[in-house]
mmCIF file of C-alpha atoms in Angstrom:
data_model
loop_
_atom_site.group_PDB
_atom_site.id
_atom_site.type_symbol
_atom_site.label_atom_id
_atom_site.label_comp_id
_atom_site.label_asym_id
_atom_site.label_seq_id
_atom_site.Cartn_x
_atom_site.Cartn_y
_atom_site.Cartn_z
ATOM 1 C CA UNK A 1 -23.071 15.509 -13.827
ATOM 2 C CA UNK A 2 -22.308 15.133 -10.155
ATOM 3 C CA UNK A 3 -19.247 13.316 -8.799
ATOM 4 C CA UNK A 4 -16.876 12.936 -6.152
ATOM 5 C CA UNK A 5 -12.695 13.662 -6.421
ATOM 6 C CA UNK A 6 -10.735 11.163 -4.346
ATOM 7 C CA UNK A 7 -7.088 11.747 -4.115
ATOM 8 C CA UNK A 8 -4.466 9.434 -3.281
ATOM 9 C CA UNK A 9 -1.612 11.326 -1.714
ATOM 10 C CA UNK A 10 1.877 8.961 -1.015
ATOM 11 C CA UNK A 11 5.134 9.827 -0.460
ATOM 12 C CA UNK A 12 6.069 9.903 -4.248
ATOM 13 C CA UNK A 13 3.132 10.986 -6.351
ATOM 14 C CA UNK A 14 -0.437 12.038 -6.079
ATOM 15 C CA UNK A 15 -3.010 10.888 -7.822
ATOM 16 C CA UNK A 16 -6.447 12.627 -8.194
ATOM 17 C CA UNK A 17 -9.548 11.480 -9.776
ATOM 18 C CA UNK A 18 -13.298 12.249 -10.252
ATOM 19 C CA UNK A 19 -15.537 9.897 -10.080
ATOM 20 C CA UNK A 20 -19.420 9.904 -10.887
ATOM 21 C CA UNK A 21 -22.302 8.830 -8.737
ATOM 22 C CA UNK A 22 -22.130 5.808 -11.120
ATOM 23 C CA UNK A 23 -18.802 4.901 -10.411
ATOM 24 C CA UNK A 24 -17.337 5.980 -13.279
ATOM 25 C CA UNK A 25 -14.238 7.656 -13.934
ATOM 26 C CA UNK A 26 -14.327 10.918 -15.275
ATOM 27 C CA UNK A 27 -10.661 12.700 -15.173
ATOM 28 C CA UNK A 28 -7.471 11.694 -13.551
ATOM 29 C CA UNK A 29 -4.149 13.129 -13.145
ATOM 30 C CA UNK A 30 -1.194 11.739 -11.378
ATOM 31 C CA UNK A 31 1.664 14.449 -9.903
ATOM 32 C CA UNK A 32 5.093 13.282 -9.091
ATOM 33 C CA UNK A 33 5.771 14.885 -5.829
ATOM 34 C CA UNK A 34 5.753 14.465 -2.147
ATOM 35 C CA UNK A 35 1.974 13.796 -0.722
ATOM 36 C CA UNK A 36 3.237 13.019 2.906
ATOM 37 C CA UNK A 37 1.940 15.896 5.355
ATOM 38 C CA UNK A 38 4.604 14.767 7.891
ATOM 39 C CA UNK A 39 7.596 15.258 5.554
ATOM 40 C CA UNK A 40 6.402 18.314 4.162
ATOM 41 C CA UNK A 41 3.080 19.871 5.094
ATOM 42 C CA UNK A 42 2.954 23.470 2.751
ATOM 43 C CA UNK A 43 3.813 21.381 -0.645
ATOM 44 C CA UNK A 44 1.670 18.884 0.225
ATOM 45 C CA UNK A 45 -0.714 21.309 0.457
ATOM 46 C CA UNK A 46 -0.214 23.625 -2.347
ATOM 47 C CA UNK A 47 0.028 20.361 -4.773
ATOM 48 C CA UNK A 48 -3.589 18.723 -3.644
ATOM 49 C CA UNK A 49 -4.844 22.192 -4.336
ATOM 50 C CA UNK A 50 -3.356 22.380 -7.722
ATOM 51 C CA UNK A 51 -5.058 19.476 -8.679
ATOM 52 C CA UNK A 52 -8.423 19.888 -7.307
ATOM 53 C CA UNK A 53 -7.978 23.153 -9.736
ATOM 54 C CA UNK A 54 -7.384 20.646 -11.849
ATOM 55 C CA UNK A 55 -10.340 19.253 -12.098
ATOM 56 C CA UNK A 56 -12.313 22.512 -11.823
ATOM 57 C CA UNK A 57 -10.995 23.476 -15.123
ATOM 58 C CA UNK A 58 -12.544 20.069 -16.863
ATOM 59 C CA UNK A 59 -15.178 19.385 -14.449
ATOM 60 C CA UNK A 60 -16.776 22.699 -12.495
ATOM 61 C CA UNK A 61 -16.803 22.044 -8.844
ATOM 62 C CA UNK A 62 -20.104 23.223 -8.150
ATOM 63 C CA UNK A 63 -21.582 19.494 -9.147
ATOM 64 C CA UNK A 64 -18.769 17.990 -7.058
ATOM 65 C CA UNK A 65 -20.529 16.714 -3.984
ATOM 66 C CA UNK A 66 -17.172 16.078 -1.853
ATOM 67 C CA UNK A 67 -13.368 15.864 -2.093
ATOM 68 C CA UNK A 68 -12.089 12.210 0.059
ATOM 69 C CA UNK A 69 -8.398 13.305 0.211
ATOM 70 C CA UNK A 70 -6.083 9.426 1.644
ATOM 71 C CA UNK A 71 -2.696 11.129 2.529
ATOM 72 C CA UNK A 72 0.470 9.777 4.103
ATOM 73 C CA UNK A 73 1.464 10.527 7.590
ATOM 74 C CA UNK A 74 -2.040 11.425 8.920
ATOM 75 C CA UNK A 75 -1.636 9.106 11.535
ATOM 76 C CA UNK A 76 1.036 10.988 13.099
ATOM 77 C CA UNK A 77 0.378 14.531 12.288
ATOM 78 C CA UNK A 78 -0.738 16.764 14.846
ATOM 79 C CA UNK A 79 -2.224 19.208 11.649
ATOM 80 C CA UNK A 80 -4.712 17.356 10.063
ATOM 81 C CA UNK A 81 -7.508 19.815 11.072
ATOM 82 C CA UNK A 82 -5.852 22.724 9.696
ATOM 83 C CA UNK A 83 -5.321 21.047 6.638
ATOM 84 C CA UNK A 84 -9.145 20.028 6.060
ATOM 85 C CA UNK A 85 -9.407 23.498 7.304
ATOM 86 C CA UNK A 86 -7.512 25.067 4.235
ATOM 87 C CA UNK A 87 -8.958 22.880 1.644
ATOM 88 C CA UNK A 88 -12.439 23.727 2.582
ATOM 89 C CA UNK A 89 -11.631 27.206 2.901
ATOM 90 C CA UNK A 90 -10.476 27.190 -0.528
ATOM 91 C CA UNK A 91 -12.612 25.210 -2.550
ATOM 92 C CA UNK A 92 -15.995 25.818 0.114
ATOM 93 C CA UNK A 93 -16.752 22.121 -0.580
ATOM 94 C CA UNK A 94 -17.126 18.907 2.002
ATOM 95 C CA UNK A 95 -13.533 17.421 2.749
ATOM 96 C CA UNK A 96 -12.890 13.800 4.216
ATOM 97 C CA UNK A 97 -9.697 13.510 5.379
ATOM 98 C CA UNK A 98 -7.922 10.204 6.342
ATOM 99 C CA UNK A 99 -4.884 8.120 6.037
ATOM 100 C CA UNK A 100 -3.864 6.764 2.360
ATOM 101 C CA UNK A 101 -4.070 3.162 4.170
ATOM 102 C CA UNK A 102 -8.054 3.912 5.232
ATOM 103 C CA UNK A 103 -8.471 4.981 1.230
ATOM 104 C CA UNK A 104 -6.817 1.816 -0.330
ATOM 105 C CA UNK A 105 -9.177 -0.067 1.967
ATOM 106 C CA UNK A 106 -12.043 1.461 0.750
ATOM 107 C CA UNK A 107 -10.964 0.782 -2.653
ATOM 108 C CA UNK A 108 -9.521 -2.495 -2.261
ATOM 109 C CA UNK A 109 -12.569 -3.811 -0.165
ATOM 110 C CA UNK A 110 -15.025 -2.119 -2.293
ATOM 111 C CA UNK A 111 -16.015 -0.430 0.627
ATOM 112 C CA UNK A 112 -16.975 -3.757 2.223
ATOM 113 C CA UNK A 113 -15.749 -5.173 5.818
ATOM 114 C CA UNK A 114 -12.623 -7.386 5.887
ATOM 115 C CA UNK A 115 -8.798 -7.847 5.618
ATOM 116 C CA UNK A 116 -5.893 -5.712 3.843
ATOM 117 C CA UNK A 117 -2.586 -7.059 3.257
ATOM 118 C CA UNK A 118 0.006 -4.639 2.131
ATOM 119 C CA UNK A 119 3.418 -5.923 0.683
ATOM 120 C CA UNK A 120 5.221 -3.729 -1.323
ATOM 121 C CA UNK A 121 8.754 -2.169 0.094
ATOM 122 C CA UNK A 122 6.661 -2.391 3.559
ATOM 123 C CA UNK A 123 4.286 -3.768 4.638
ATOM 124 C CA UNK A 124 1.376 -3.943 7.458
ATOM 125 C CA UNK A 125 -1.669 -5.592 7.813
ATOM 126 C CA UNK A 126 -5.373 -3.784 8.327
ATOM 127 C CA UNK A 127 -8.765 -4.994 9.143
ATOM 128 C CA UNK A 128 -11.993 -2.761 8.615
ATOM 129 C CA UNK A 129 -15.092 -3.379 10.646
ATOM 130 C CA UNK A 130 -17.839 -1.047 10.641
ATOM 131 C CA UNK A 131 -15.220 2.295 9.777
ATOM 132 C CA UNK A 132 -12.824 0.926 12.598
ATOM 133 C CA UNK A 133 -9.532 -0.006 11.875
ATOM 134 C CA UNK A 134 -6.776 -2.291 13.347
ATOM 135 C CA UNK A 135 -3.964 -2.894 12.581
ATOM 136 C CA UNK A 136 -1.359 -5.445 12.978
ATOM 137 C CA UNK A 137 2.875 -4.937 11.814
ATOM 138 C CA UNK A 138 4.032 -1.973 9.495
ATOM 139 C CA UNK A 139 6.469 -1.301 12.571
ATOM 140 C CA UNK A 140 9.188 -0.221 9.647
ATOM 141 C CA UNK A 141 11.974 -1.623 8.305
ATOM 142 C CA UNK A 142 14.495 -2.100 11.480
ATOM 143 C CA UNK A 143 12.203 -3.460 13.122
ATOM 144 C CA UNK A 144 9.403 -5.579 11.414
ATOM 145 C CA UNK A 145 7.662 -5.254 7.337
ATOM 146 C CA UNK A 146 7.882 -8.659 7.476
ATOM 147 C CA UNK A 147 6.999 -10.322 4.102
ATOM 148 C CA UNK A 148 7.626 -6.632 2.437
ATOM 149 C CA UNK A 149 10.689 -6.300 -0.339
ATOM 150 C CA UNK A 150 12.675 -5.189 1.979
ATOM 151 C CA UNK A 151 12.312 -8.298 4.353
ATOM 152 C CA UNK A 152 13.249 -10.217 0.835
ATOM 153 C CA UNK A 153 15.947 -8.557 -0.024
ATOM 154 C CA UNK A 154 17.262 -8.677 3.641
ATOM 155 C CA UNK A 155 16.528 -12.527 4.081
ATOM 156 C CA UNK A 156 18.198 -12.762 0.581
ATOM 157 C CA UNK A 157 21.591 -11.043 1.637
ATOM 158 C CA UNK A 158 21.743 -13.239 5.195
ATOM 159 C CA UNK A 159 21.688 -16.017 3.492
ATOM 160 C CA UNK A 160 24.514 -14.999 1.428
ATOM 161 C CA UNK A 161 26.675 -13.841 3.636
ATOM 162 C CA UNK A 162 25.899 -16.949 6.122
ATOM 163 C CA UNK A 163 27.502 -18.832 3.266
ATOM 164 C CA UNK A 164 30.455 -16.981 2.889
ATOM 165 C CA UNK A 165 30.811 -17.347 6.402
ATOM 166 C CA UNK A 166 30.099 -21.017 6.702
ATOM 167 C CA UNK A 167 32.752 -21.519 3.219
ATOM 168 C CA UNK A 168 29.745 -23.024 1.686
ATOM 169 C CA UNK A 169 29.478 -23.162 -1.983
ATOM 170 C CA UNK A 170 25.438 -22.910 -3.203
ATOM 171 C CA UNK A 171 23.903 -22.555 -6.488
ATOM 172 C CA UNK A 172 21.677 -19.242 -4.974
ATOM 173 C CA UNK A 173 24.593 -16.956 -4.244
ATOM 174 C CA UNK A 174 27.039 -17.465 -7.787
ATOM 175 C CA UNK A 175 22.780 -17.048 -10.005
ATOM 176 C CA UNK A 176 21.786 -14.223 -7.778
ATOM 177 C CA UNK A 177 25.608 -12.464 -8.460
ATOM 178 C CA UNK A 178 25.233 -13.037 -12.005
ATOM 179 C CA UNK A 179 20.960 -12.084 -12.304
ATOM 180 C CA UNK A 180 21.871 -9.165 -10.428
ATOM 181 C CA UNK A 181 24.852 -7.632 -11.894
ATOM 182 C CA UNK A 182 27.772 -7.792 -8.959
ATOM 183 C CA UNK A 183 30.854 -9.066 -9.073
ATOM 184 C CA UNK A 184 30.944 -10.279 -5.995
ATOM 185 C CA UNK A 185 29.583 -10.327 -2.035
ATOM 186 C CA UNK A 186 31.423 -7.710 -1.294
ATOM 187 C CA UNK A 187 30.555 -5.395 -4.149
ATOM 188 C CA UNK A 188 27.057 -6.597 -3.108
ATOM 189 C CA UNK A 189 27.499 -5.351 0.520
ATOM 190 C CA UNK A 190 28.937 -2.314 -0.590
ATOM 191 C CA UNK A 191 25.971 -1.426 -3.081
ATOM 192 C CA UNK A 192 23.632 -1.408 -0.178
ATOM 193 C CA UNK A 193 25.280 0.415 2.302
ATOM 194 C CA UNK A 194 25.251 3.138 -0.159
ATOM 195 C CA UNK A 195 21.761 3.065 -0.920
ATOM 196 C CA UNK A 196 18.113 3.173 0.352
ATOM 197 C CA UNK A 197 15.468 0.702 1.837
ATOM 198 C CA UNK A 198 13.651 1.840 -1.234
ATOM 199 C CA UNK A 199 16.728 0.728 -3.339
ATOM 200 C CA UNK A 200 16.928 -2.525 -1.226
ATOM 201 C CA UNK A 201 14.485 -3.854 -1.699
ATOM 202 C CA UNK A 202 14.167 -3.589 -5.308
ATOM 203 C CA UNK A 203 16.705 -6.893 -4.799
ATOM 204 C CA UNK A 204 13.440 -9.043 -3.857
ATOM 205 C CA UNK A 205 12.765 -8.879 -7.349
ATOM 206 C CA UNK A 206 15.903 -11.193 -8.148
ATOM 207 C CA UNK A 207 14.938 -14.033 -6.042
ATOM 208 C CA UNK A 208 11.386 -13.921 -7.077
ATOM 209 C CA UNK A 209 12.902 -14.559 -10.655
ATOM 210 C CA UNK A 210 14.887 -17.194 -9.588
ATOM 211 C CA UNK A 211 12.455 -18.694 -7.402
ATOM 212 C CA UNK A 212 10.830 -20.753 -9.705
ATOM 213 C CA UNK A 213 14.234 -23.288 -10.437
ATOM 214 C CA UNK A 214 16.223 -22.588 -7.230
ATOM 215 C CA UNK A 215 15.324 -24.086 -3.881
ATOM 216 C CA UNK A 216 16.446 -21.711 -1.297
ATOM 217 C CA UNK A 217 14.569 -18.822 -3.582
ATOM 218 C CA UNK A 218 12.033 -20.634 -3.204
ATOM 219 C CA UNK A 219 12.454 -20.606 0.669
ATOM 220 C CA UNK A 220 13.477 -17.143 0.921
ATOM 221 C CA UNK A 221 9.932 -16.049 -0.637
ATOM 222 C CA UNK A 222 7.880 -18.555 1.132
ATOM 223 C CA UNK A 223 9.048 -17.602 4.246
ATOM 224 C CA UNK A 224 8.423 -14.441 3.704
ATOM 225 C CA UNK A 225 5.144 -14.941 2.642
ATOM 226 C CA UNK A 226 4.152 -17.105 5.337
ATOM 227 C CA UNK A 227 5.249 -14.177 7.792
ATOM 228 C CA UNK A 228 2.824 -12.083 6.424
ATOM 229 C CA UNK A 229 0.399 -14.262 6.585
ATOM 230 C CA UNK A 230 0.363 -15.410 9.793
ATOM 231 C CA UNK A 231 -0.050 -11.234 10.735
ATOM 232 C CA UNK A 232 -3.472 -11.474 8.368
ATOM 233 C CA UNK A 233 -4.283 -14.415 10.828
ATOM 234 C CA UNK A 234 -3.456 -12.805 14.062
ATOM 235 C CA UNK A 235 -6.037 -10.083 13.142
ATOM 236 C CA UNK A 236 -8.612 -12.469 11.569
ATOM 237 C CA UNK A 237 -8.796 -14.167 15.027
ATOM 238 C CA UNK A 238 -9.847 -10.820 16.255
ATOM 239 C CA UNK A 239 -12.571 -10.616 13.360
ATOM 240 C CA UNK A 240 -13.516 -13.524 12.872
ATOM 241 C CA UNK A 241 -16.096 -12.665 10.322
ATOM 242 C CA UNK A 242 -14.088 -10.636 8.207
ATOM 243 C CA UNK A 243 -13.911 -13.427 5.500
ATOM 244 C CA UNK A 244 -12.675 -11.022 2.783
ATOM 245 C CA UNK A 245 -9.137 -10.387 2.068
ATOM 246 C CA UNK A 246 -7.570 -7.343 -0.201
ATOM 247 C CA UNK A 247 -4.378 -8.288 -1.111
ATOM 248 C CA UNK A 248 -1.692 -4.372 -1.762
ATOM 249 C CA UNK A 249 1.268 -3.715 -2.964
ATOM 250 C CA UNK A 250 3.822 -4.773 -5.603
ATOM 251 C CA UNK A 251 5.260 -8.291 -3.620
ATOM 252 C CA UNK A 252 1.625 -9.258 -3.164
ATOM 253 C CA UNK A 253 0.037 -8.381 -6.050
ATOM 254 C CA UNK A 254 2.832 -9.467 -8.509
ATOM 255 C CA UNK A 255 4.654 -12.144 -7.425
ATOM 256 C CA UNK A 256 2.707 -15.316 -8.182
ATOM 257 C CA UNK A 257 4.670 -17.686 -6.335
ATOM 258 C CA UNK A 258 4.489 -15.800 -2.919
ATOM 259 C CA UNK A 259 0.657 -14.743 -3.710
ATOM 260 C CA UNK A 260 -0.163 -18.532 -3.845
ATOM 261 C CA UNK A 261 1.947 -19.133 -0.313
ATOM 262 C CA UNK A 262 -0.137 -16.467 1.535
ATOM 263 C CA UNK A 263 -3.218 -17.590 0.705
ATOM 264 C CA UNK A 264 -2.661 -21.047 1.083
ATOM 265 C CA UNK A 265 -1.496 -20.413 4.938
ATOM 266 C CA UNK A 266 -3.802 -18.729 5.199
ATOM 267 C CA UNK A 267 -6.996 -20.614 3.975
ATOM 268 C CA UNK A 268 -5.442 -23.291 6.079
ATOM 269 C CA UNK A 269 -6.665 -21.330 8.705
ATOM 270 C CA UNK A 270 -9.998 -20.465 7.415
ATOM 271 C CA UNK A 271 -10.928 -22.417 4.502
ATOM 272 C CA UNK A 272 -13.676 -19.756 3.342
ATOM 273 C CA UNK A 273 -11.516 -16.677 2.864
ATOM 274 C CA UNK A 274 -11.895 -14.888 -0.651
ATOM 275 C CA UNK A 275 -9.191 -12.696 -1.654
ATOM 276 C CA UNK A 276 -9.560 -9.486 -3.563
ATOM 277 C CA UNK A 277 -6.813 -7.353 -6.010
ATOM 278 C CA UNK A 278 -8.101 -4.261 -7.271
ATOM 279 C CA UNK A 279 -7.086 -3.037 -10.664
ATOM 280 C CA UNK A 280 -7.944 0.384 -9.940
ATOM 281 C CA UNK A 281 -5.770 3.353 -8.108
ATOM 282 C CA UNK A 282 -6.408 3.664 -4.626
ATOM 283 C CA UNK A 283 -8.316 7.644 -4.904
ATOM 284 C CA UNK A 284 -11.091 5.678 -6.149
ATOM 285 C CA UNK A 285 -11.834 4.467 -2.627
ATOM 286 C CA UNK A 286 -12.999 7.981 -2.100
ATOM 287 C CA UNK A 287 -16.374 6.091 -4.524
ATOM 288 C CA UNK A 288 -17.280 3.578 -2.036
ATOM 289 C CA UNK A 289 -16.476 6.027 0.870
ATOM 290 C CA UNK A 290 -19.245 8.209 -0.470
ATOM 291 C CA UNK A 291 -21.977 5.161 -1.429
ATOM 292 C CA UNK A 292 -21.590 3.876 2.251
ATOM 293 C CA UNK A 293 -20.987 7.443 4.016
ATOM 294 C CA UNK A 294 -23.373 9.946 1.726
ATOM 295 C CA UNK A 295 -26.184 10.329 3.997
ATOM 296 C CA UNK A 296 -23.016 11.774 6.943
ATOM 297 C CA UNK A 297 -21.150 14.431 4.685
ATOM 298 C CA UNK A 298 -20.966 17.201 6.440
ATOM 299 C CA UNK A 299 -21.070 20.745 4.668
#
């Protein structure tokens, strides 16, 4: 049976999986290691390999037709072409190479034209038009990810400490104290200048469950919501026909009440946009790339 492998390479895990002409899943495997070719290229390397052997050993490679490999830090790695290089030279079979971002679009949009809106600890937005892509935000977290968990968590602790600083007493600071487990603002503000952004922003998740009975929750996560989606609209005035929107990424895809904000903003803009969440893991992107992109494989 012939299929494709499409492997989703991020900065935590990797996830590989073969696919049939059919579009259906044969095997998949997830590794918990670093897939980002900037951070570090050799294990990177040595990992994707692994797990194209992987599949060889439940599904021979000679009926695989070829390997779409989405990895992090493409964009600003100067050895993408050696990599291809030494995955072809290895397995002898056709390699497309691109960013993880290009690969969740392809999966996302079904392989279709329009609009991807990423919120998870970052976040960016991405339009697809005929294999071109623009972009608009995912400038990082000191400068931009607005809407992301981070940008949450970071509207979230403003407010807090603007309230301290104002002596003003408010419902949002004593409930997110308690939901969250500190004692206090300053054990707060000591908790998260010992950790990471990826730490950080796992505070977003508080206000999102308060959100629902508490006012400025409420406003923290529309806000942020309506930031993002005003970046969707800055790019849909470029593409004006892109009327299809994938919506990425755990903020987006999980949180109800700032899922409904973005899209209402945004269908206040364009009445006719349909919005997209796929179920599936982003290496199956590496199916559509192959029913739109077949006939151009190169050997």
């Amino acid at each position: 049976m012939e299929y494709v492998i499409g492997i989703d390479s991020g900065g935590s895990h990797i996830v590989i999986q073969a696919i049939n002409l059919k579009g259906k899943e044969l095997f998949e495997f997830t590794s918990v290691s670093c897939g980002n070719i900037l951070i570090d290229y050799s294990a990177t390397l040595e990992q994707i390999k692994k797990l194209i052997f992987k599949v060889d050993g439940n599904l021979s490679l000679s009926f695989c037709k070829v390997i779409v490999i989405g990895i992090a830090g493409l964009s600003n790695s100067k050895c993408a072409s050696k990599f291809k290089e030494e995955i072809f030279n290895c397995f002898h079979l056709p390699v497309v190479l691109m960013t993880d971002v290009s690969l969740g679009m392809w999966n996302v949009l079904s392989g279709e034209d329009g609009t991807l809106a990423i919120a998870g600890t970052g976040s960016a937005v991405f339009a697809k038009s005929k294999n071109k892509i623009d972009r608009v935000g995912g400038w990082g977290y000191l400068i931009g990810d607005e809407g992301s968990g981070y940008d949450i968590a970071r509207r979230t602790v403003k407010f807090i400490t603007s309230s301290v600083d104002h002596h003003l007493k408010d419902d949002f600071t004593d409930l997110f104290l308690q939901k969250s487990g500190f004692d206090g603002v300053s054990d707060l503000i000591s908790w998260i200048y010992s950790n990471d952004r990826d730490q950080i922003a796992t505070l977003a998740k508080v206000t999102a469950e308060i959100a629902p009975t508490n006012s400025q929750a409420l406003t923290i996560i529309s806000n942020a919501a309506n930031d993002l989606a005003k970046q969707v609209i800055i790019l849909l005035k470029r593409n004006p026909k892109n009327l299809l929107i994938g919506e990425s990424g755990g903020v987006l895809t999980t949180n109800t009440i700032y899922r409904k904000k973005f899209e209402i903003v945004i269908k206040s803009f364009s009445p006719k946009m349909k919005f997209v969440i796929s179920s599936k893991n982003n290496s199956y992107g590496s199916y559509f790339w192959y029913k739109y992109n077949k006939e151009n494989i190169e050997s």
